[in-house]
Tab-separated table of C-alpha atoms in Angstrom:
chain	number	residue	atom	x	y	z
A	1	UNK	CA	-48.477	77.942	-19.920
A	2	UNK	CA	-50.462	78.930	-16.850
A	3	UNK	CA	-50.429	76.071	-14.012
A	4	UNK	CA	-54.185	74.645	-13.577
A	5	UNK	CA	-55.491	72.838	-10.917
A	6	UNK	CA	-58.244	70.433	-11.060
A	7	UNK	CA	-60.959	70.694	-10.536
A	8	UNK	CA	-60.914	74.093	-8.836
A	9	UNK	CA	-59.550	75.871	-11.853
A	10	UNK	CA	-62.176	74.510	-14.103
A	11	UNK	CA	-64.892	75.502	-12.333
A	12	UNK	CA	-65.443	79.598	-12.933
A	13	UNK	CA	-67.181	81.410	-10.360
A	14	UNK	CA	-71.194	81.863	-11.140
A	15	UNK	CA	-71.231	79.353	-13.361
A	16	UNK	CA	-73.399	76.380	-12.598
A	17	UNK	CA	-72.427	72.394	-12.452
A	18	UNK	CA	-74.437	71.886	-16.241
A	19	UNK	CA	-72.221	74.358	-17.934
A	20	UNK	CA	-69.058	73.960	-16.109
A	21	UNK	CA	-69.476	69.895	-17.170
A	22	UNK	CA	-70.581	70.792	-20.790
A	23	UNK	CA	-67.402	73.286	-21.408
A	24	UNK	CA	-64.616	71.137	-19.287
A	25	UNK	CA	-61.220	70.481	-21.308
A	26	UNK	CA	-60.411	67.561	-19.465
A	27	UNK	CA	-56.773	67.462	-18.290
A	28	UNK	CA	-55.093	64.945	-20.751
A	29	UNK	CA	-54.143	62.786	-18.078
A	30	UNK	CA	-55.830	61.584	-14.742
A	31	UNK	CA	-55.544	64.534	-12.592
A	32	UNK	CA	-55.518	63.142	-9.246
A	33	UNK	CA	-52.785	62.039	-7.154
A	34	UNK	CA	-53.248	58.677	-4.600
A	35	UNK	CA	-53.253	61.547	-1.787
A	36	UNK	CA	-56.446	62.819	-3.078
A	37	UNK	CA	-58.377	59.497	-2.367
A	38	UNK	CA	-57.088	59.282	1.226
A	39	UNK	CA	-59.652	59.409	3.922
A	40	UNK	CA	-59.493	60.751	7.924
A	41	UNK	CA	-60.155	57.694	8.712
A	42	UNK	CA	-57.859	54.879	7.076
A	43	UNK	CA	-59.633	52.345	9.562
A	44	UNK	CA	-61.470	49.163	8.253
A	45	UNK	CA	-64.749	50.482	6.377
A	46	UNK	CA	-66.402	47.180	7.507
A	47	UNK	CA	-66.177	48.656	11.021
A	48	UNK	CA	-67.651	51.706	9.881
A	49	UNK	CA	-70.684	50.191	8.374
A	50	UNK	CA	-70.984	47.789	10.749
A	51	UNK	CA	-74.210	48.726	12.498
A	52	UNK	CA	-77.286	49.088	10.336
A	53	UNK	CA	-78.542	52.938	9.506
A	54	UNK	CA	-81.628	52.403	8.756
A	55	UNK	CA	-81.987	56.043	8.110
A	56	UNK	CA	-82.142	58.720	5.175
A	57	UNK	CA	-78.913	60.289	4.688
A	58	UNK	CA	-80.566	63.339	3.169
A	59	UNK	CA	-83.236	65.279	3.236
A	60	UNK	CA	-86.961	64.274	2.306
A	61	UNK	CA	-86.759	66.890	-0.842
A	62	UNK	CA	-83.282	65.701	-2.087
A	63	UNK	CA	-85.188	61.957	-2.595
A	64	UNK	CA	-88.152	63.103	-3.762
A	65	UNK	CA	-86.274	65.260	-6.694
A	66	UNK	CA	-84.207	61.589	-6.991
A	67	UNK	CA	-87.131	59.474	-7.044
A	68	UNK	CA	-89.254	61.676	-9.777
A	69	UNK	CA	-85.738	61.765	-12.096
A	70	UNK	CA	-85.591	58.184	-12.013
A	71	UNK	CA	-89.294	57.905	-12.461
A	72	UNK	CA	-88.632	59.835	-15.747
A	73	UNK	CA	-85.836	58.634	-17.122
A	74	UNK	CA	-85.613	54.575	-15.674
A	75	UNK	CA	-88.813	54.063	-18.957
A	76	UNK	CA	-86.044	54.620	-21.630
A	77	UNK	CA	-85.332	51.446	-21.013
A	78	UNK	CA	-88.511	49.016	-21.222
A	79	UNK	CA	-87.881	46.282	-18.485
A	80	UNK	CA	-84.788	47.618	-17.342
A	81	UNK	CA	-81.844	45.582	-15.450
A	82	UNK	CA	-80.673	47.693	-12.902
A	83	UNK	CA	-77.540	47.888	-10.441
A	84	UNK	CA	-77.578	50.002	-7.448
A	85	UNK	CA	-74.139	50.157	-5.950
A	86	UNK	CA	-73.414	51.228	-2.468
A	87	UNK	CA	-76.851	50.632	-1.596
A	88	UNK	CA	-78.329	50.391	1.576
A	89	UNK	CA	-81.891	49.701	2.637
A	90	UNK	CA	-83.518	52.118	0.365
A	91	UNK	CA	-82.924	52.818	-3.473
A	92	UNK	CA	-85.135	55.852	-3.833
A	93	UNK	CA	-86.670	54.216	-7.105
A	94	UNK	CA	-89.951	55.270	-7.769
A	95	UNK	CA	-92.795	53.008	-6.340
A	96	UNK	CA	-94.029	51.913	-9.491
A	97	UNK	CA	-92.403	49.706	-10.579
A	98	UNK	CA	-90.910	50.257	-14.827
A	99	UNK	CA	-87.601	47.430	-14.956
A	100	UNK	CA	-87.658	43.744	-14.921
A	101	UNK	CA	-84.724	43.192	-12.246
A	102	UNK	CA	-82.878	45.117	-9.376
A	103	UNK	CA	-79.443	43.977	-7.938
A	104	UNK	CA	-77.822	45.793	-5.384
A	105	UNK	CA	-74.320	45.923	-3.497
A	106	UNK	CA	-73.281	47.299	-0.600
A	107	UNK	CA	-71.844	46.937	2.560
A	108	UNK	CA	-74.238	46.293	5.524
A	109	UNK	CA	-75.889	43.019	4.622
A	110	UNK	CA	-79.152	43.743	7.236
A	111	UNK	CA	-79.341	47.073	5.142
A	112	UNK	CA	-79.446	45.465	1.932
A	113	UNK	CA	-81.898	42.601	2.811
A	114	UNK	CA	-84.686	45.456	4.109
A	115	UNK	CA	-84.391	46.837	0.482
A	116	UNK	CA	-87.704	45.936	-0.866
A	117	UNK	CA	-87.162	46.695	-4.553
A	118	UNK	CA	-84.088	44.233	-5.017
A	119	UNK	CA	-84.428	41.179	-6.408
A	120	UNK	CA	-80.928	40.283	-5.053
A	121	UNK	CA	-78.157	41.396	-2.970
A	122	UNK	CA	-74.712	41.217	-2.697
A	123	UNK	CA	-72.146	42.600	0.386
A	124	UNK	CA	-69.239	43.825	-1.048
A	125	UNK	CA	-66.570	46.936	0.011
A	126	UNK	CA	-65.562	48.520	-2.962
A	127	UNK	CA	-62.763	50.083	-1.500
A	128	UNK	CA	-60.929	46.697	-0.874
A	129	UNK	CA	-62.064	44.652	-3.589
A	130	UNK	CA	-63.244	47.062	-6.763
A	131	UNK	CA	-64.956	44.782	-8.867
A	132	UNK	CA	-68.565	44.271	-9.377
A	133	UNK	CA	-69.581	40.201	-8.954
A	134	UNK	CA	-71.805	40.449	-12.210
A	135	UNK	CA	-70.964	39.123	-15.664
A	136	UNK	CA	-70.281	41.927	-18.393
A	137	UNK	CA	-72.948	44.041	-20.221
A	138	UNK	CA	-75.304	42.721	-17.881
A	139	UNK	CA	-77.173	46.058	-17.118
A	140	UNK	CA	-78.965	48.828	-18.751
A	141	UNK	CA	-78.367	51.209	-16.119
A	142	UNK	CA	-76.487	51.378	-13.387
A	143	UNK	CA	-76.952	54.117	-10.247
A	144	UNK	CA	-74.984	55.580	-7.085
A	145	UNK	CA	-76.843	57.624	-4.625
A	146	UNK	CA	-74.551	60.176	-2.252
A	147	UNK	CA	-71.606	57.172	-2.049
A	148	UNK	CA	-69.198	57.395	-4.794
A	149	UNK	CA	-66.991	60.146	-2.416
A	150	UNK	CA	-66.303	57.102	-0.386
A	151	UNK	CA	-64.703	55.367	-2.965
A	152	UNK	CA	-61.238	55.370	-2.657
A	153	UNK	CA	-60.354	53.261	-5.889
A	154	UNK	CA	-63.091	55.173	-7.959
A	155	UNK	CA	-61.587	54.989	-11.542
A	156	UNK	CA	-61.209	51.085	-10.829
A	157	UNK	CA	-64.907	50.734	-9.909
A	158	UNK	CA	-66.059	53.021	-12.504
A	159	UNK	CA	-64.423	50.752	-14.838
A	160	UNK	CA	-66.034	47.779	-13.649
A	161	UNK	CA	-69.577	50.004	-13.704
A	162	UNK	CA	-69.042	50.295	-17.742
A	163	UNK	CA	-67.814	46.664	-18.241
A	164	UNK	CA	-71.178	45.319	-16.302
A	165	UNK	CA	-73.130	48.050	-18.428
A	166	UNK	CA	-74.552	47.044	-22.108
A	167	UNK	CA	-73.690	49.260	-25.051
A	168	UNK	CA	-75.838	52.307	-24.763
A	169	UNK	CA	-76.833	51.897	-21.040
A	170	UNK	CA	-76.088	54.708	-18.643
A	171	UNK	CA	-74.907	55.321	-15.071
A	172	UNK	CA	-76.172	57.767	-12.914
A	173	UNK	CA	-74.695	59.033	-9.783
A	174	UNK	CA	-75.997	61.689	-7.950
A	175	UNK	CA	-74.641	63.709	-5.058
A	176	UNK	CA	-75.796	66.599	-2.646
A	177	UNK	CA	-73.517	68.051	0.006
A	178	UNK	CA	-73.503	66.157	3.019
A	179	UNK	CA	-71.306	63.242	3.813
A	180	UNK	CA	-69.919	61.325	6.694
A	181	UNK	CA	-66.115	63.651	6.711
A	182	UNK	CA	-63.967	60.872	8.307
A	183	UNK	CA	-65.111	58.525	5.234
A	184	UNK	CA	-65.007	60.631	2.258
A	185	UNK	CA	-61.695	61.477	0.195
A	186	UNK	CA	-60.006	63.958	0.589
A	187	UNK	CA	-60.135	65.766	-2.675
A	188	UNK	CA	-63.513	65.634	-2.268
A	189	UNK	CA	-63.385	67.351	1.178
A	190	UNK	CA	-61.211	70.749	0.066
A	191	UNK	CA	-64.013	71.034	-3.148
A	192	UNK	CA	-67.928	72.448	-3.367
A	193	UNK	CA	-70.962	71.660	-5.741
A	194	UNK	CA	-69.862	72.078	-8.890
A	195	UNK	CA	-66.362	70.678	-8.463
A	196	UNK	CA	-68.289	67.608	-7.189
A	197	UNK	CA	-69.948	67.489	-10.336
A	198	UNK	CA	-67.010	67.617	-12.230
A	199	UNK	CA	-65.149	65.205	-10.136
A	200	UNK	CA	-67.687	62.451	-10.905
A	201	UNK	CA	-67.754	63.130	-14.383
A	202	UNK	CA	-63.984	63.061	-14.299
A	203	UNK	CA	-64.290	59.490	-13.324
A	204	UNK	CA	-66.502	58.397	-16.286
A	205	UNK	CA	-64.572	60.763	-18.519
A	206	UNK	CA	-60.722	58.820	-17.970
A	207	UNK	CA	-62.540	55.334	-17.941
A	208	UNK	CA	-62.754	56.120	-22.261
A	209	UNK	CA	-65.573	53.729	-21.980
A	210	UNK	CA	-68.658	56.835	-21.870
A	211	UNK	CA	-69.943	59.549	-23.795
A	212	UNK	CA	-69.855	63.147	-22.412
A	213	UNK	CA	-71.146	63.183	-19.088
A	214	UNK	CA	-73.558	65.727	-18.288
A	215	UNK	CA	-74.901	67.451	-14.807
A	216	UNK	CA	-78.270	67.982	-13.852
A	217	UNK	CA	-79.059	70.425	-11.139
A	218	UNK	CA	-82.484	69.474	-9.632
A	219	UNK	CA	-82.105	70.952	-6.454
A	220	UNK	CA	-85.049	72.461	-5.516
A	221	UNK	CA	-85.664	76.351	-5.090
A	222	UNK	CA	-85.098	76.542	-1.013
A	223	UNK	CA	-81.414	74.864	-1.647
A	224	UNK	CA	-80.194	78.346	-3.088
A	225	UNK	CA	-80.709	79.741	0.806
A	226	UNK	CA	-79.665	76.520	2.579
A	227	UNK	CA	-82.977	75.539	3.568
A	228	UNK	CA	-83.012	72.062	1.127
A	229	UNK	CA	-80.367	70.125	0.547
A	230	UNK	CA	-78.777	70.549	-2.943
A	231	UNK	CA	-79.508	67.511	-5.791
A	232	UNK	CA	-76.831	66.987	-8.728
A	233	UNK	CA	-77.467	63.973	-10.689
A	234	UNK	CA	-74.329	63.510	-13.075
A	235	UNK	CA	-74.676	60.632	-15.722
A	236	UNK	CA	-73.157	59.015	-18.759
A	237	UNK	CA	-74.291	56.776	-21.595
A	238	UNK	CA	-71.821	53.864	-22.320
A	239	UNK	CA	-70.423	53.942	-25.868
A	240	UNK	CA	-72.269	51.836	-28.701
A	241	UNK	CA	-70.425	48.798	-29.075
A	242	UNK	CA	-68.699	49.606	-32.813
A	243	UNK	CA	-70.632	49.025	-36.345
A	244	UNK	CA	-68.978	45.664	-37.474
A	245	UNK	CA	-67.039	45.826	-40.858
């Protein structure tokens, strides 16, 4: 048969990230090698995030597109437990508030502590120790704004994302195009949009622990010329836990 490669095969020109996610045939085995999650810079991410950005790390139109998404779909679940991971000072959830509790992890602690919609923070770096420091099915949904390309254990941490997840609840990560180079993996580097899309769904796909993922494209109409950054938001309901006999 005729050699593929992910994700750059699977993505057919002119299609959009929606479709190409709907139509994938996932590879039937994890299609990265440990090359693909190396990073420019191999140096201590602690370093990296050592001084607080207390800054937006996209544009004002990318979080407002965020912000209204989660405003819409954050109801589904009345009083809502929700993790943000890889957080910073701001969550982009919308101002009024519709969930009972917000924990967030990350890796700047004077970051996390300006975050005025958690109820509680914990530092943690992902990328040396990828487990989550909540107890299981704790969450109904669990979100990742422009971060996950920094993970460089991602199928690990997406694991621990659907074992802190109850039955049913979903995690949404979303994703535009810019990123800090030195930081993010390199598969994610040599790839565009929709590959992006396809690489985070990828990761929920091979944990066997979610539903089909799906992409949402909600960048807005001045992205298609460059003038707005673009806005994927690619998410995944956890399976039911099984009927009992």
């Amino acid at each position: 048969g005729q050699a593929t490669c992910w994700p750059t095969d699977f993505a057919p020109r002119g299609m959009g990230a929606a479709e190409a996610l709907q139509q994938v045939a996932w590879p039937a085995e994890w299609p990265y090698q440990e090359l693909d999650f190396s990073r420019q810079d191999e140096s201590d991410d602690g370093y990296f995030y050592n001084s607080p950005r207390l800054c937006t790390h996209v544009d004002d139109s990318f979080i407002a597109e965020l912000t209204k998404y989660y405003g819409q779909f954050f109801p589904k679940y009345p009083n809502a437990r929700i993790l943000d991971i890889c957080s910073s000072w701001i969550s982009h959830y919308p101002q009024e508030k519709c969930w009972s509790h917000v924990s967030i992890t990350g890796m700047n602690e004077y970051e996390l502590k300006e975050n005025k919609q958690a109820d509680d923070y914990t530092v943690r770096n992902l990328n040396t120790n990828p487990e989550l420091p909540y107890e299981s099915e704790s969450f109904d949904i669990v979100t990742c704004t422009v971060s996950f390309d920094y993970l460089n254990k991602p199928l690990q941490v997406m694991k621990e994302v659907a074992r802190v997840l109850k039955p049913g609840g979903t995690v949404i990560l979303s994703t535009s195009n810019r990123c800090f180079p030195t930081k993010a993996v390199r598969i994610w580097l040599e790839t565009g949009d929709v590959e992006h899309c396809l690489i985070y769904g990828s990761y929920m796909h091979y944990t066997g622990e979610f539903e089909q993922p799906e992409a949402i494209d909600l960048s807005p109409p001045l992205a298609r010329i460059a003038f707005a950054d673009p806005v994927f938001v690619i998410q995944a309901r956890k399976k039911a836990a099984p009927a009992a006999p």
